[in-house]
Amino acid sequence: MNSFSKIGIVFGLLLCVTACADKNSPNYQYMPNMYEPVGYEAYGEVDFLPNGQEAMVPPANTISRGWIPYGYENTPEGKELARVQKSPLDSLNIESDLAVGAELYTIYCAICHGDKGDGQGTLVKREKILGVPSYADEARNITVGTAYHTIQYGLNSMGSYASQLDTKEMWQVSEYVMKLKQDLTK
């Protein structure tokens, strides 16, 4: 009987505590720094960084990690210079590079250029965009360097894919485009 009264007292105290809770005010915060972050004004002065600046200009003559500069300009002359450029990919891994290039081509390129590179992608068939030529066109004279240049900078109504693909992926897609061209011209 004594234990029933203790349980009743504990239950009554819990009922009183929960009845007095105000749902409009927050409960106790353990580690309040996790709930209330300290915000800094963008480009504002801070006391713990060099020169008191939060966002600083990168040092001169530096390159971001993982980015390789492209040596040709976005001009017709730059595209002609890129025509003779060879792929830097390892020729011993060409099968795996072509497999990755095929996957990336399917994701980014096939919607317009078609799965076979014949210029009959889904958007072309639905007449959403017009004038996507086939890779087999003799007048285009595609090389792996011009394919990379076009992916890097874009051409006509095709935009650049440099923000979606890194350097190696762009070369893999360029190699796959050359394979599609070879398959179409047989």
GROMACS .gro file of C-alpha atoms in nm:
model
  186
    1MET     CA    1   0.000   0.000   0.000
    2ASN     CA    2   0.289   0.225   0.077
    3SER     CA    3   0.426   0.185  -0.279
    4PHE     CA    4   0.087   0.277  -0.432
    5SER     CA    5   0.087   0.603  -0.242
    6LYS     CA    6   0.442   0.683  -0.359
    7ILE     CA    7   0.345   0.613  -0.719
    8GLY     CA    8   0.036   0.831  -0.677
    9ILE     CA    9   0.243   1.119  -0.534
   10VAL     CA   10   0.496   1.098  -0.819
   11PHE     CA   11   0.215   1.083  -1.076
   12GLY     CA   12   0.044   1.383  -0.914
   13LEU     CA   13   0.368   1.586  -0.918
   14LEU     CA   14   0.424   1.502  -1.286
   15LEU     CA   15   0.067   1.607  -1.361
   16CYS     CA   16   0.120   1.940  -1.183
   17VAL     CA   17   0.449   2.006  -1.364
   18THR     CA   18   0.302   1.932  -1.707
   19ALA     CA   19  -0.013   2.130  -1.634
   20CYS     CA   20   0.193   2.439  -1.553
   21ALA     CA   21   0.393   2.422  -1.879
   22ASP     CA   22   0.347   2.717  -2.113
   23LYS     CA   23   0.341   2.605  -2.477
   24ASN     CA   24   0.418   2.959  -2.598
   25SER     CA   25   0.759   2.977  -2.432
   26PRO     CA   26   1.053   2.749  -2.508
   27ASN     CA   27   1.167   2.483  -2.270
   28TYR     CA   28   1.509   2.472  -2.115
   29GLN     CA   29   1.791   2.475  -2.367
   30TYR     CA   30   2.087   2.253  -2.311
   31MET     CA   31   2.384   2.386  -2.509
   32PRO     CA   32   2.213   2.705  -2.633
   33ASN     CA   33   2.492   2.780  -2.883
   34MET     CA   34   2.360   2.495  -3.097
   35TYR     CA   35   2.012   2.650  -3.105
   36GLU     CA   36   2.111   3.014  -3.146
   37PRO     CA   37   2.395   3.046  -3.398
   38VAL     CA   38   2.614   3.352  -3.409
   39GLY     CA   39   2.561   3.521  -3.744
   40TYR     CA   40   2.828   3.725  -3.916
   41GLU     CA   41   2.765   4.000  -4.164
   42ALA     CA   42   2.895   3.904  -4.508
   43TYR     CA   43   3.211   4.096  -4.593
   44GLY     CA   44   3.194   4.253  -4.247
   45GLU     CA   45   3.478   4.306  -4.006
   46VAL     CA   46   3.560   4.028  -3.765
   47ASP     CA   47   3.827   4.031  -3.499
   48PHE     CA   48   3.965   3.677  -3.528
   49LEU     CA   49   4.070   3.670  -3.899
   50PRO     CA   50   4.372   3.835  -4.064
   51ASN     CA   51   4.313   4.198  -4.155
   52GLY     CA   52   3.970   4.174  -3.993
   53GLN     CA   53   3.805   4.052  -4.316
   54GLU     CA   54   3.578   3.752  -4.349
   55ALA     CA   55   3.594   3.700  -4.728
   56MET     CA   56   3.933   3.761  -4.880
   57VAL     CA   57   4.064   3.755  -5.234
   58PRO     CA   58   4.268   3.442  -5.315
   59PRO     CA   59   4.644   3.490  -5.343
   60ALA     CA   60   4.781   3.593  -5.681
   61ASN     CA   61   4.866   3.320  -5.937
   62THR     CA   62   4.682   3.045  -5.750
   63ILE     CA   63   4.444   2.784  -5.889
   64SER     CA   64   4.150   2.635  -5.702
   65ARG     CA   65   4.193   2.277  -5.589
   66GLY     CA   66   4.066   2.026  -5.846
   67TRP     CA   67   4.043   2.282  -6.126
   68ILE     CA   68   4.270   2.264  -6.428
   69PRO     CA   69   4.288   2.577  -6.644
   70TYR     CA   70   4.196   2.540  -7.009
   71GLY     CA   71   4.454   2.694  -7.240
   72TYR     CA   72   4.228   2.805  -7.526
   73GLU     CA   73   4.005   3.110  -7.541
   74ASN     CA   74   3.634   3.109  -7.620
   75THR     CA   75   3.681   3.236  -7.975
   76PRO     CA   76   3.665   3.076  -8.320
   77GLU     CA   77   4.045   3.094  -8.329
   78GLY     CA   78   4.061   2.916  -7.993
   79LYS     CA   79   3.836   2.641  -8.126
   80GLU     CA   80   4.058   2.597  -8.429
   81LEU     CA   81   4.364   2.573  -8.205
   82ALA     CA   82   4.180   2.314  -7.991
   83ARG     CA   83   4.115   2.104  -8.304
   84VAL     CA   84   4.463   1.949  -8.288
   85GLN     CA   85   4.453   1.890  -7.911
   86LYS     CA   86   4.474   1.527  -7.805
   87SER     CA   87   4.296   1.371  -7.510
   88PRO     CA   88   4.508   1.351  -7.193
   89LEU     CA   89   4.324   1.038  -7.075
   90ASP     CA   90   4.522   0.717  -7.032
   91SER     CA   91   4.486   0.501  -7.343
   92LEU     CA   92   4.512   0.185  -7.132
   93ASN     CA   93   4.187   0.274  -6.951
   94ILE     CA   94   3.993   0.365  -7.264
   95GLU     CA   95   3.717   0.108  -7.202
   96SER     CA   96   3.638   0.236  -6.854
   97ASP     CA   97   3.663   0.597  -6.972
   98LEU     CA   98   3.421   0.525  -7.257
   99ALA     CA   99   3.180   0.357  -7.014
  100VAL     CA  100   3.183   0.661  -6.785
  101GLY     CA  101   3.159   0.889  -7.089
  102ALA     CA  102   2.854   0.693  -7.212
  103GLU     CA  103   2.679   0.737  -6.876
  104LEU     CA  104   2.753   1.110  -6.866
  105TYR     CA  105   2.652   1.150  -7.232
  106THR     CA  106   2.319   0.984  -7.155
  107ILE     CA  107   2.260   1.222  -6.864
  108TYR     CA  108   2.369   1.551  -7.019
  109CYS     CA  109   2.381   1.518  -7.399
  110ALA     CA  110   2.138   1.254  -7.525
  111ILE     CA  111   1.831   1.468  -7.453
  112CYS     CA  112   1.929   1.688  -7.750
  113HIS     CA  113   2.189   1.495  -7.952
  114GLY     CA  114   2.020   1.153  -7.929
  115ASP     CA  115   2.155   0.826  -7.791
  116LYS     CA  116   2.339   0.753  -8.116
  117GLY     CA  117   2.462   1.107  -8.181
  118ASP     CA  118   2.234   1.145  -8.482
  119GLY     CA  119   2.079   1.471  -8.361
  120GLN     CA  120   1.743   1.307  -8.285
  121GLY     CA  121   1.713   1.349  -7.910
  122THR     CA  122   1.386   1.372  -7.720
  123LEU     CA  123   1.375   1.751  -7.732
  124VAL     CA  124   1.442   1.754  -8.106
  125LYS     CA  125   1.169   1.496  -8.171
  126ARG     CA  126   0.924   1.706  -7.970
  127GLU     CA  127   1.039   2.013  -8.166
  128LYS     CA  128   1.141   2.201  -7.850
  129ILE     CA  129   1.478   2.282  -8.009
  130LEU     CA  130   1.576   2.266  -8.373
  131GLY     CA  131   1.898   2.241  -8.568
  132VAL     CA  132   2.094   1.984  -8.367
  133PRO     CA  133   2.320   1.829  -8.632
  134SER     CA  134   2.438   1.471  -8.644
  135TYR     CA  135   2.795   1.385  -8.552
  136ALA     CA  136   2.824   1.217  -8.893
  137ASP     CA  137   2.798   1.549  -9.081
  138GLU     CA  138   3.111   1.591  -9.290
  139ALA     CA  139   3.101   1.970  -9.261
  140ARG     CA  140   3.132   1.961  -8.883
  141ASN     CA  141   3.475   1.792  -8.883
  142ILE     CA  142   3.459   1.705  -8.513
  143THR     CA  143   3.777   1.614  -8.328
  144VAL     CA  144   3.819   1.524  -7.964
  145GLY     CA  145   3.967   1.870  -7.902
  146THR     CA  146   3.674   2.057  -8.059
  147ALA     CA  147   3.427   1.837  -7.871
  148TYR     CA  148   3.600   1.926  -7.544
  149HIS     CA  149   3.612   2.295  -7.641
  150THR     CA  150   3.238   2.291  -7.713
  151ILE     CA  151   3.159   2.122  -7.380
  152GLN     CA  152   3.386   2.370  -7.200
  153TYR     CA  153   3.246   2.690  -7.354
  154GLY     CA  154   2.928   2.591  -7.536
  155LEU     CA  155   2.842   2.665  -7.897
  156ASN     CA  156   2.544   2.845  -8.053
  157SER     CA  157   2.236   2.750  -7.849
  158MET     CA  158   2.423   2.486  -7.650
  159GLY     CA  159   2.547   2.623  -7.320
  160SER     CA  160   2.865   2.536  -7.135
  161TYR     CA  161   2.875   2.221  -6.923
  162ALA     CA  162   3.192   2.320  -6.736
  163SER     CA  163   2.991   2.378  -6.419
  164GLN     CA  164   2.834   2.029  -6.428
  165LEU     CA  165   3.135   1.823  -6.537
  166ASP     CA  166   3.491   1.831  -6.416
  167THR     CA  167   3.787   1.822  -6.655
  168LYS     CA  168   3.824   1.443  -6.664
  169GLU     CA  169   3.451   1.391  -6.718
  170MET     CA  170   3.450   1.639  -7.008
  171TRP     CA  171   3.734   1.447  -7.172
  172GLN     CA  172   3.548   1.119  -7.117
  173VAL     CA  173   3.237   1.260  -7.285
  174SER     CA  174   3.452   1.395  -7.570
  175GLU     CA  175   3.604   1.051  -7.624
  176TYR     CA  176   3.256   0.898  -7.626
  177VAL     CA  177   3.139   1.157  -7.882
  178MET     CA  178   3.427   1.047  -8.106
  179LYS     CA  179   3.317   0.684  -8.065
  180LEU     CA  180   2.961   0.782  -8.164
  181LYS     CA  181   3.097   0.968  -8.468
  182GLN     CA  182   3.298   0.663  -8.566
  183ASP     CA  183   2.991   0.439  -8.530
  184LEU     CA  184   2.778   0.675  -8.743
  185THR     CA  185   3.031   0.708  -9.025
  186LYS     CA  186   3.081   0.331  -9.074
   0.00000   0.00000   0.00000
